[in-house]
């Protein structure tokens, strides 16, 4: 890799990453573009080749790729402390904002005007998820085999209620096999073929896994010692720790699984509230996966003993954020020294390509799930042999949500409004419709 042209001092790096943290709206595409402009084009702290190699590396890892890219750049510039600061500053501004908004939501959700406002946000989220599906499908499904994987993933999730981790990890395993036998099925490009002269950094990686594994586990040990396995905080920490390991493909990909477990298994919140949470995450800076904090807050807020609801919600939000992002630092600091070797591994590339194709099917499942739960207030579950179906109760159709979703789609696809403007317009429309009908 080429060497960057300038090297900032630590204070300057902190200042720039704080700015990025407060401006990182627009999902991973917007965040990656913002960092490219700030760090590659304007300041030349890393060059184009370094940036693209690191981005490809982050796509191989579970978790939010934009936050991990920021962490890697910080590590490249100032080692461990640089990576910590860059990664934390990418997350903290959005985390604090969404925490405040979630606390307000928890106490105001039953108010008529507040519910009307979020009726529009839910409808807009439906259009936003459809846009994400179309964008990712257009980029990822460039072969017939990938399209087949996508359809298979959708059917496994939507029709058979297959476990999300099994679907994404299974797709990755299939991709690694296909990469060795028929790489053209995955449209794989050959690596640069340049041998790596430096020794493999096994010692560094093992030490990093042990240290960051302990950091990841520390709050769970405290919860176990003080509250026990029956407390909601243990359930929150366990669930989101598992989620952190399989969060490939971004927040949209994992959201359907998170919604299914949080709504149907744990009963922490409703399907409509899950859509509200994604709407909040869309309007705040930082990774969209911060919607997990919304879920963790509400789960603890509604089962607060022995704390007050606000304190319990705060603990739930902090624990969720910890177990969501501590693994991100573990992945980056463990595997960063391996980046060049990973770039030259056709099997890893094949696994990632297949996994990305399956993610399109996962997001299609999320789109169908949102469509049913946003446009219908009642949904029935049916089992027909091996099939597990969610069937809307047609009499519960919400015409207001349908009108607002259509409005959001026109603004997003036809008029090319950005997500913030679409959410604001839909929220205003929901408020007007809700109050008019009331």
Short mmCIF file of C-alpha atoms in Angstrom, two decimals:
data_model
loop_
_atom_site.label_atom_id
_atom_site.label_comp_id
_atom_site.label_asym_id
_atom_site.label_seq_id
_atom_site.Cartn_x
_atom_site.Cartn_y
_atom_site.Cartn_z
CA UNK A 1 0.00 0.00 0.00
CA UNK A 2 1.09 3.56 -0.63
CA UNK A 3 1.91 5.82 2.27
CA UNK A 4 -0.44 8.71 3.03
CA UNK A 5 0.84 12.16 2.19
CA UNK A 6 0.22 13.84 5.53
CA UNK A 7 0.08 12.64 9.12
CA UNK A 8 -2.09 14.61 11.58
CA UNK A 9 -1.25 15.13 15.21
CA UNK A 10 -3.59 13.47 17.69
CA UNK A 11 -5.54 16.60 18.62
CA UNK A 12 -6.29 17.40 15.01
CA UNK A 13 -7.45 13.86 14.39
CA UNK A 14 -9.81 14.08 17.39
CA UNK A 15 -11.27 17.35 16.10
CA UNK A 16 -11.91 15.99 12.62
CA UNK A 17 -13.50 12.74 13.79
CA UNK A 18 -15.73 14.66 16.20
CA UNK A 19 -16.93 16.70 13.21
CA UNK A 20 -17.53 13.51 11.21
CA UNK A 21 -19.46 12.01 14.13
CA UNK A 22 -21.93 14.91 14.20
CA UNK A 23 -22.35 15.01 10.41
CA UNK A 24 -22.61 11.29 9.66
CA UNK A 25 -26.20 11.18 8.44
CA UNK A 26 -27.51 9.21 5.47
CA UNK A 27 -26.65 5.63 6.35
CA UNK A 28 -23.42 3.83 5.48
CA UNK A 29 -23.25 5.14 1.91
CA UNK A 30 -23.42 8.76 3.05
CA UNK A 31 -21.04 8.15 5.96
CA UNK A 32 -18.44 6.42 3.78
CA UNK A 33 -18.69 9.25 1.25
CA UNK A 34 -18.29 11.86 4.01
CA UNK A 35 -15.14 10.20 5.37
CA UNK A 36 -13.72 9.86 1.86
CA UNK A 37 -14.16 13.59 1.27
CA UNK A 38 -12.79 14.61 4.68
CA UNK A 39 -9.90 12.14 5.01
CA UNK A 40 -8.87 11.24 1.45
CA UNK A 41 -9.79 14.17 -0.81
CA UNK A 42 -9.29 17.15 1.51
CA UNK A 43 -6.72 16.09 4.12
CA UNK A 44 -4.98 13.16 2.38
CA UNK A 45 -4.48 11.31 5.66
CA UNK A 46 -4.98 8.03 3.79
CA UNK A 47 -4.75 7.53 0.05
CA UNK A 48 -7.37 6.08 -2.27
CA UNK A 49 -5.84 2.59 -2.33
CA UNK A 50 -5.63 2.39 1.45
CA UNK A 51 -9.20 3.61 1.82
CA UNK A 52 -10.65 1.07 -0.62
CA UNK A 53 -8.64 -1.82 0.84
CA UNK A 54 -9.85 -0.92 4.31
CA UNK A 55 -13.46 -0.60 3.13
CA UNK A 56 -13.32 -4.06 1.52
CA UNK A 57 -11.82 -5.41 4.74
CA UNK A 58 -14.65 -3.91 6.82
CA UNK A 59 -17.24 -5.51 4.53
CA UNK A 60 -15.82 -8.88 5.59
CA UNK A 61 -16.64 -8.24 9.24
CA UNK A 62 -19.93 -8.30 11.14
CA UNK A 63 -21.11 -4.90 12.33
CA UNK A 64 -21.49 -1.40 10.85
CA UNK A 65 -18.84 -1.06 8.15
CA UNK A 66 -18.66 2.76 8.28
CA UNK A 67 -17.91 2.79 12.02
CA UNK A 68 -15.32 0.06 11.58
CA UNK A 69 -13.74 1.96 8.71
CA UNK A 70 -13.43 5.02 10.96
CA UNK A 71 -11.86 2.84 13.66
CA UNK A 72 -9.38 1.36 11.19
CA UNK A 73 -8.33 4.80 9.92
CA UNK A 74 -7.81 6.01 13.49
CA UNK A 75 -5.75 2.88 14.20
CA UNK A 76 -3.69 3.48 11.06
CA UNK A 77 -2.96 7.08 12.07
CA UNK A 78 -2.39 6.78 15.84
CA UNK A 79 -2.49 3.13 16.84
CA UNK A 80 -4.81 1.81 19.54
CA UNK A 81 -5.75 5.18 21.02
CA UNK A 82 -6.43 6.58 17.55
CA UNK A 83 -8.73 3.68 16.72
CA UNK A 84 -10.59 4.00 20.01
CA UNK A 85 -11.14 7.74 19.62
CA UNK A 86 -12.17 7.57 15.97
CA UNK A 87 -14.57 4.67 16.55
CA UNK A 88 -16.12 6.19 19.67
CA UNK A 89 -16.56 9.64 18.14
CA UNK A 90 -18.34 8.04 15.21
CA UNK A 91 -20.89 6.50 17.61
CA UNK A 92 -21.28 8.80 20.64
CA UNK A 93 -23.04 11.84 19.11
CA UNK A 94 -25.79 9.72 17.57
CA UNK A 95 -26.00 7.51 20.66
CA UNK A 96 -26.60 10.49 22.96
CA UNK A 97 -29.18 12.01 20.60
CA UNK A 98 -31.14 8.80 20.10
CA UNK A 99 -31.02 8.14 23.85
CA UNK A 100 -32.70 11.48 24.52
CA UNK A 101 -35.30 10.89 21.78
CA UNK A 102 -36.01 7.37 23.03
CA UNK A 103 -36.53 8.60 26.59
CA UNK A 104 -39.04 11.14 25.25
CA UNK A 105 -40.71 8.45 23.15
CA UNK A 106 -41.09 6.13 26.13
CA UNK A 107 -43.14 8.65 28.12
CA UNK A 108 -45.02 10.37 25.25
CA UNK A 109 -45.92 7.47 22.93
CA UNK A 110 -49.47 7.25 24.30
CA UNK A 111 -50.23 10.89 23.49
CA UNK A 112 -52.47 11.36 20.46
CA UNK A 113 -50.32 13.94 18.67
CA UNK A 114 -47.14 11.94 19.28
CA UNK A 115 -48.70 8.74 17.91
CA UNK A 116 -49.92 10.66 14.85
CA UNK A 117 -46.42 12.01 14.25
CA UNK A 118 -44.93 8.53 14.29
CA UNK A 119 -47.66 7.18 12.03
CA UNK A 120 -46.01 9.21 9.28
CA UNK A 121 -42.52 8.13 10.29
CA UNK A 122 -43.51 4.45 10.12
CA UNK A 123 -44.97 4.94 6.64
CA UNK A 124 -41.82 6.74 5.46
CA UNK A 125 -39.63 3.95 6.83
CA UNK A 126 -41.49 1.50 4.57
CA UNK A 127 -40.51 3.54 1.49
CA UNK A 128 -36.93 3.93 2.78
CA UNK A 129 -36.50 0.18 3.25
CA UNK A 130 -37.81 -0.44 -0.28
CA UNK A 131 -35.22 2.04 -1.59
CA UNK A 132 -32.44 0.25 0.34
CA UNK A 133 -33.59 -3.09 -1.11
CA UNK A 134 -33.50 -1.79 -4.69
CA UNK A 135 -30.10 -0.15 -4.28
CA UNK A 136 -28.42 -3.18 -2.76
CA UNK A 137 -30.06 -5.57 -5.23
CA UNK A 138 -28.88 -3.48 -8.18
CA UNK A 139 -25.32 -3.55 -6.88
CA UNK A 140 -25.07 -7.09 -5.54
CA UNK A 141 -27.13 -9.35 -7.84
CA UNK A 142 -24.96 -9.36 -10.97
CA UNK A 143 -25.07 -13.11 -11.68
CA UNK A 144 -27.81 -15.71 -11.88
CA UNK A 145 -26.32 -17.66 -8.97
CA UNK A 146 -26.45 -14.58 -6.72
CA UNK A 147 -30.06 -13.94 -7.69
CA UNK A 148 -30.89 -17.55 -6.82
CA UNK A 149 -29.21 -17.20 -3.42
CA UNK A 150 -31.21 -14.04 -2.75
CA UNK A 151 -34.52 -15.74 -3.58
CA UNK A 152 -33.59 -18.77 -1.46
CA UNK A 153 -32.75 -16.55 1.52
CA UNK A 154 -36.05 -14.69 1.20
CA UNK A 155 -38.08 -17.90 1.02
CA UNK A 156 -36.23 -19.46 3.95
CA UNK A 157 -37.01 -16.46 6.14
CA UNK A 158 -40.45 -15.40 4.94
CA UNK A 159 -42.05 -18.78 4.31
CA UNK A 160 -40.21 -21.14 6.66
CA UNK A 161 -39.15 -18.79 9.48
CA UNK A 162 -35.58 -20.11 9.26
CA UNK A 163 -33.11 -18.74 11.86
CA UNK A 164 -31.41 -15.60 10.57
CA UNK A 165 -27.86 -16.62 11.66
CA UNK A 166 -28.25 -19.95 9.85
CA UNK A 167 -29.28 -18.20 6.63
CA UNK A 168 -26.45 -15.64 6.50
CA UNK A 169 -23.68 -17.92 7.74
CA UNK A 170 -24.91 -20.73 5.50
CA UNK A 171 -24.78 -18.41 2.50
CA UNK A 172 -21.22 -17.45 3.40
CA UNK A 173 -20.19 -21.10 3.62
CA UNK A 174 -21.78 -21.83 0.22
CA UNK A 175 -19.93 -18.86 -1.25
CA UNK A 176 -16.57 -20.12 0.00
CA UNK A 177 -17.20 -23.50 -1.65
CA UNK A 178 -18.41 -21.97 -4.93
CA UNK A 179 -15.41 -19.60 -5.00
CA UNK A 180 -13.10 -22.61 -5.19
CA UNK A 181 -15.11 -24.44 -7.85
CA UNK A 182 -16.93 -21.86 -9.99
CA UNK A 183 -15.73 -18.32 -9.16
CA UNK A 184 -17.51 -16.97 -12.26
CA UNK A 185 -20.84 -17.72 -10.56
CA UNK A 186 -19.95 -15.03 -8.03
CA UNK A 187 -18.24 -12.66 -10.53
CA UNK A 188 -15.07 -12.72 -8.43
CA UNK A 189 -12.09 -10.64 -9.47
CA UNK A 190 -8.59 -12.10 -8.96
CA UNK A 191 -6.45 -10.70 -6.15
CA UNK A 192 -3.25 -8.78 -6.79
CA UNK A 193 -1.22 -11.95 -6.19
CA UNK A 194 1.57 -10.10 -4.39
CA UNK A 195 3.05 -12.32 -1.64
CA UNK A 196 3.13 -10.90 1.89
CA UNK A 197 6.66 -10.88 3.31
CA UNK A 198 5.87 -10.01 6.95
CA UNK A 199 5.19 -12.84 9.43
CA UNK A 200 1.62 -13.67 10.40
CA UNK A 201 0.68 -11.65 13.52
CA UNK A 202 -0.82 -14.52 15.52
CA UNK A 203 0.44 -13.28 18.88
CA UNK A 204 -1.06 -9.82 18.44
CA UNK A 205 -4.40 -11.25 17.34
CA UNK A 206 -4.67 -13.72 20.23
CA UNK A 207 -3.86 -11.04 22.82
CA UNK A 208 -6.38 -8.65 21.28
CA UNK A 209 -9.15 -11.27 21.29
CA UNK A 210 -8.53 -12.04 24.97
CA UNK A 211 -8.45 -8.38 26.03
CA UNK A 212 -11.44 -7.23 24.00
CA UNK A 213 -13.36 -10.39 24.77
CA UNK A 214 -13.00 -9.52 28.46
CA UNK A 215 -14.09 -5.91 27.78
CA UNK A 216 -17.11 -7.19 25.85
CA UNK A 217 -18.09 -9.57 28.66
CA UNK A 218 -17.50 -7.26 31.67
CA UNK A 219 -21.01 -5.71 31.91
CA UNK A 220 -22.59 -9.13 31.46
CA UNK A 221 -20.56 -10.50 34.36
CA UNK A 222 -21.76 -7.58 36.50
CA UNK A 223 -25.40 -8.18 35.52
CA UNK A 224 -25.07 -11.88 36.28
CA UNK A 225 -23.47 -11.23 39.68
CA UNK A 226 -25.94 -8.55 40.81
CA UNK A 227 -29.26 -9.28 39.06
CA UNK A 228 -29.06 -12.86 37.80
CA UNK A 229 -30.03 -14.56 34.56
CA UNK A 230 -33.75 -13.94 35.05
CA UNK A 231 -33.43 -10.15 34.77
CA UNK A 232 -34.31 -8.33 31.55
CA UNK A 233 -30.81 -6.79 31.39
CA UNK A 234 -29.32 -10.28 31.06
CA UNK A 235 -31.71 -11.03 28.20
CA UNK A 236 -30.85 -7.72 26.53
CA UNK A 237 -27.10 -8.23 26.82
CA UNK A 238 -27.24 -11.86 25.67
CA UNK A 239 -29.44 -11.16 22.68
CA UNK A 240 -27.52 -8.16 21.36
CA UNK A 241 -24.19 -9.90 21.95
CA UNK A 242 -25.37 -12.72 19.70
CA UNK A 243 -26.67 -10.18 17.20
CA UNK A 244 -23.26 -8.48 17.04
CA UNK A 245 -21.70 -11.69 15.70
CA UNK A 246 -24.12 -12.08 12.75
CA UNK A 247 -24.72 -8.44 11.78
CA UNK A 248 -23.51 -8.80 8.20
CA UNK A 249 -25.01 -6.56 5.55
CA UNK A 250 -25.84 -3.59 7.76
CA UNK A 251 -28.77 -2.64 9.95
CA UNK A 252 -31.47 -3.35 7.36
CA UNK A 253 -30.32 -6.93 6.98
CA UNK A 254 -30.41 -7.76 10.68
CA UNK A 255 -33.49 -5.70 11.53
CA UNK A 256 -36.04 -8.34 10.53
CA UNK A 257 -34.38 -10.89 12.82
CA UNK A 258 -34.12 -8.35 15.63
CA UNK A 259 -37.75 -7.35 15.16
CA UNK A 260 -38.94 -10.95 15.12
CA UNK A 261 -37.11 -11.80 18.34
CA UNK A 262 -37.82 -8.52 20.15
CA UNK A 263 -41.52 -8.42 19.22
CA UNK A 264 -42.61 -12.04 19.04
CA UNK A 265 -40.20 -13.87 21.35
CA UNK A 266 -39.31 -11.38 24.09
CA UNK A 267 -42.34 -9.06 23.77
CA UNK A 268 -40.23 -5.98 24.46
CA UNK A 269 -42.11 -3.75 21.99
CA UNK A 270 -44.63 -3.86 19.14
CA UNK A 271 -43.99 -4.09 15.41
CA UNK A 272 -45.09 -0.48 14.97
CA UNK A 273 -42.68 0.66 17.66
CA UNK A 274 -39.85 -1.16 15.87
CA UNK A 275 -40.61 0.91 12.77
CA UNK A 276 -40.61 4.03 14.96
CA UNK A 277 -37.17 3.10 16.25
CA UNK A 278 -35.76 2.78 12.76
CA UNK A 279 -37.26 6.16 11.93
CA UNK A 280 -35.44 7.70 14.89
CA UNK A 281 -32.17 6.03 13.84
CA UNK A 282 -32.60 7.41 10.31
CA UNK A 283 -32.86 10.97 11.63
CA UNK A 284 -29.77 10.88 13.86
CA UNK A 285 -26.05 10.79 12.99
CA UNK A 286 -24.11 7.57 13.31
CA UNK A 287 -24.74 3.95 12.30
CA UNK A 288 -28.33 2.82 11.69
CA UNK A 289 -27.64 -0.13 13.97
CA UNK A 290 -28.14 2.37 16.81
CA UNK A 291 -31.78 1.32 16.57
CA UNK A 292 -30.67 -1.46 18.93
CA UNK A 293 -30.34 1.16 21.66
CA UNK A 294 -33.99 2.11 21.17
CA UNK A 295 -35.01 -1.52 21.68
CA UNK A 296 -32.76 -1.98 24.71
CA UNK A 297 -34.10 1.16 26.38
CA UNK A 298 -37.78 0.22 25.93
CA UNK A 299 -37.19 -3.38 27.03
CA UNK A 300 -35.65 -2.31 30.34
CA UNK A 301 -38.00 0.69 30.79
CA UNK A 302 -40.99 -1.66 30.74
CA UNK A 303 -39.54 -4.16 33.23
CA UNK A 304 -37.60 -1.79 35.52
CA UNK A 305 -37.45 -3.54 38.91
CA UNK A 306 -35.46 -2.96 41.08
CA UNK A 307 -34.76 0.40 39.37
CA UNK A 308 -36.97 3.29 38.36
CA UNK A 309 -38.17 3.08 34.73
CA UNK A 310 -35.82 5.85 33.57
CA UNK A 311 -32.75 4.35 35.30
CA UNK A 312 -33.61 0.89 33.97
CA UNK A 313 -34.06 2.29 30.46
CA UNK A 314 -30.74 4.10 30.69
CA UNK A 315 -28.98 0.92 31.83
CA UNK A 316 -30.64 -1.05 29.02
CA UNK A 317 -29.54 1.50 26.42
CA UNK A 318 -25.95 1.66 27.69
CA UNK A 319 -25.67 -2.15 27.91
CA UNK A 320 -27.08 -2.55 24.40
CA UNK A 321 -24.65 -0.01 22.96
CA UNK A 322 -21.73 -1.62 24.78
CA UNK A 323 -22.36 -5.17 23.55
CA UNK A 324 -23.17 -3.90 20.04
CA UNK A 325 -19.97 -1.88 19.53
CA UNK A 326 -17.34 -3.54 21.75
CA UNK A 327 -17.21 -6.42 19.23
CA UNK A 328 -16.57 -3.89 16.43
CA UNK A 329 -13.36 -2.81 18.15
CA UNK A 330 -12.45 -6.45 18.74
CA UNK A 331 -12.81 -7.28 15.02
CA UNK A 332 -10.83 -4.25 13.84
CA UNK A 333 -7.95 -4.44 16.32
CA UNK A 334 -7.67 -8.22 15.86
CA UNK A 335 -7.79 -8.39 12.08
CA UNK A 336 -6.34 -5.04 10.94
CA UNK A 337 -2.81 -6.50 10.63
CA UNK A 338 -4.26 -9.21 8.35
CA UNK A 339 -5.92 -6.85 5.90
CA UNK A 340 -3.55 -7.43 2.98
CA UNK A 341 -3.74 -11.21 3.36
CA UNK A 342 -7.55 -11.13 3.51
CA UNK A 343 -7.64 -9.09 0.31
CA UNK A 344 -5.84 -11.92 -1.49
CA UNK A 345 -8.11 -14.74 -0.25
CA UNK A 346 -10.55 -15.89 -2.96
CA UNK A 347 -12.49 -18.02 -0.49
CA UNK A 348 -13.16 -15.05 1.79
CA UNK A 349 -14.17 -12.95 -1.20
CA UNK A 350 -16.52 -15.70 -2.31
CA UNK A 351 -18.06 -15.98 1.14
CA UNK A 352 -18.63 -12.24 1.28
CA UNK A 353 -20.12 -12.10 -2.24
CA UNK A 354 -22.59 -14.90 -1.45
CA UNK A 355 -23.43 -13.39 1.92
CA UNK A 356 -24.14 -10.02 0.29
CA UNK A 357 -26.46 -11.70 -2.20
CA UNK A 358 -28.32 -13.44 0.63
CA UNK A 359 -28.62 -10.10 2.43
CA UNK A 360 -30.79 -8.85 -0.46
CA UNK A 361 -33.23 -11.64 0.35
CA UNK A 362 -33.01 -10.78 4.04
CA UNK A 363 -33.89 -7.14 3.32
CA UNK A 364 -36.75 -8.28 1.06
CA UNK A 365 -38.07 -10.22 4.05
CA UNK A 366 -37.75 -7.10 6.19
CA UNK A 367 -39.66 -5.11 3.55
CA UNK A 368 -42.49 -7.65 3.54
CA UNK A 369 -42.54 -7.69 7.35
CA UNK A 370 -42.78 -3.89 7.54
CA UNK A 371 -45.41 -3.79 4.77
CA UNK A 372 -47.67 -6.14 6.70
CA UNK A 373 -47.19 -4.55 10.12
CA UNK A 374 -47.30 -0.90 9.05
CA UNK A 375 -50.35 -1.11 6.76
CA UNK A 376 -52.36 -3.50 8.94
CA UNK A 377 -52.98 -3.15 12.65
CA UNK A 378 -53.73 -6.86 13.12
CA UNK A 379 -51.70 -9.81 11.81
CA UNK A 380 -52.46 -13.51 12.24
CA UNK A 381 -49.87 -16.29 12.39
CA UNK A 382 -50.61 -19.47 10.47
CA UNK A 383 -48.80 -22.79 10.10
CA UNK A 384 -49.36 -24.88 6.96
CA UNK A 385 -47.09 -27.90 7.10
CA UNK A 386 -43.52 -26.55 7.22
CA UNK A 387 -44.68 -23.03 6.29
CA UNK A 388 -44.84 -20.29 8.92
CA UNK A 389 -46.90 -17.39 7.60
CA UNK A 390 -47.84 -13.90 8.79
CA UNK A 391 -51.25 -13.13 7.29
CA UNK A 392 -52.69 -9.61 7.57
CA UNK A 393 -56.25 -9.19 8.82
CA UNK A 394 -57.70 -7.30 5.87
CA UNK A 395 -60.33 -5.49 7.95
CA UNK A 396 -57.50 -3.85 9.94
CA UNK A 397 -56.08 -2.04 6.86
CA UNK A 398 -54.89 1.48 7.82
CA UNK A 399 -55.64 3.76 4.86
CA UNK A 400 -53.77 6.65 6.51
CA UNK A 401 -50.52 4.65 6.61
CA UNK A 402 -51.03 3.63 2.97
CA UNK A 403 -51.53 7.25 1.87
CA UNK A 404 -48.47 8.40 3.79
CA UNK A 405 -46.33 5.53 2.45
CA UNK A 406 -47.37 6.45 -1.10
CA UNK A 407 -46.49 10.09 -0.40
CA UNK A 408 -43.07 9.09 0.97
CA UNK A 409 -42.45 6.89 -2.08
CA UNK A 410 -43.22 9.77 -4.47
CA UNK A 411 -40.93 12.13 -2.57
CA UNK A 412 -38.13 9.56 -2.38
CA UNK A 413 -38.24 7.98 -5.84
CA UNK A 414 -39.82 10.62 -8.06
CA UNK A 415 -38.72 13.92 -6.54
CA UNK A 416 -35.40 12.53 -5.19
CA UNK A 417 -35.76 14.11 -1.75
CA UNK A 418 -33.21 13.06 0.86
CA UNK A 419 -34.24 10.84 3.74
CA UNK A 420 -34.37 13.62 6.33
CA UNK A 421 -36.80 15.69 4.23
CA UNK A 422 -38.96 12.66 3.47
CA UNK A 423 -39.20 11.73 7.15
CA UNK A 424 -40.07 15.30 8.10
CA UNK A 425 -42.79 15.56 5.41
CA UNK A 426 -44.28 12.18 6.31
CA UNK A 427 -44.26 13.02 10.03
CA UNK A 428 -46.08 16.29 9.31
CA UNK A 429 -48.54 14.43 7.11
CA UNK A 430 -49.14 11.89 9.88
CA UNK A 431 -49.77 14.65 12.37
CA UNK A 432 -52.29 16.34 10.07
CA UNK A 433 -54.10 13.11 9.16
CA UNK A 434 -54.08 11.82 12.72
CA UNK A 435 -55.52 14.97 14.23
CA UNK A 436 -58.04 15.38 11.39
CA UNK A 437 -59.41 11.86 11.83
CA UNK A 438 -59.42 12.18 15.61
#
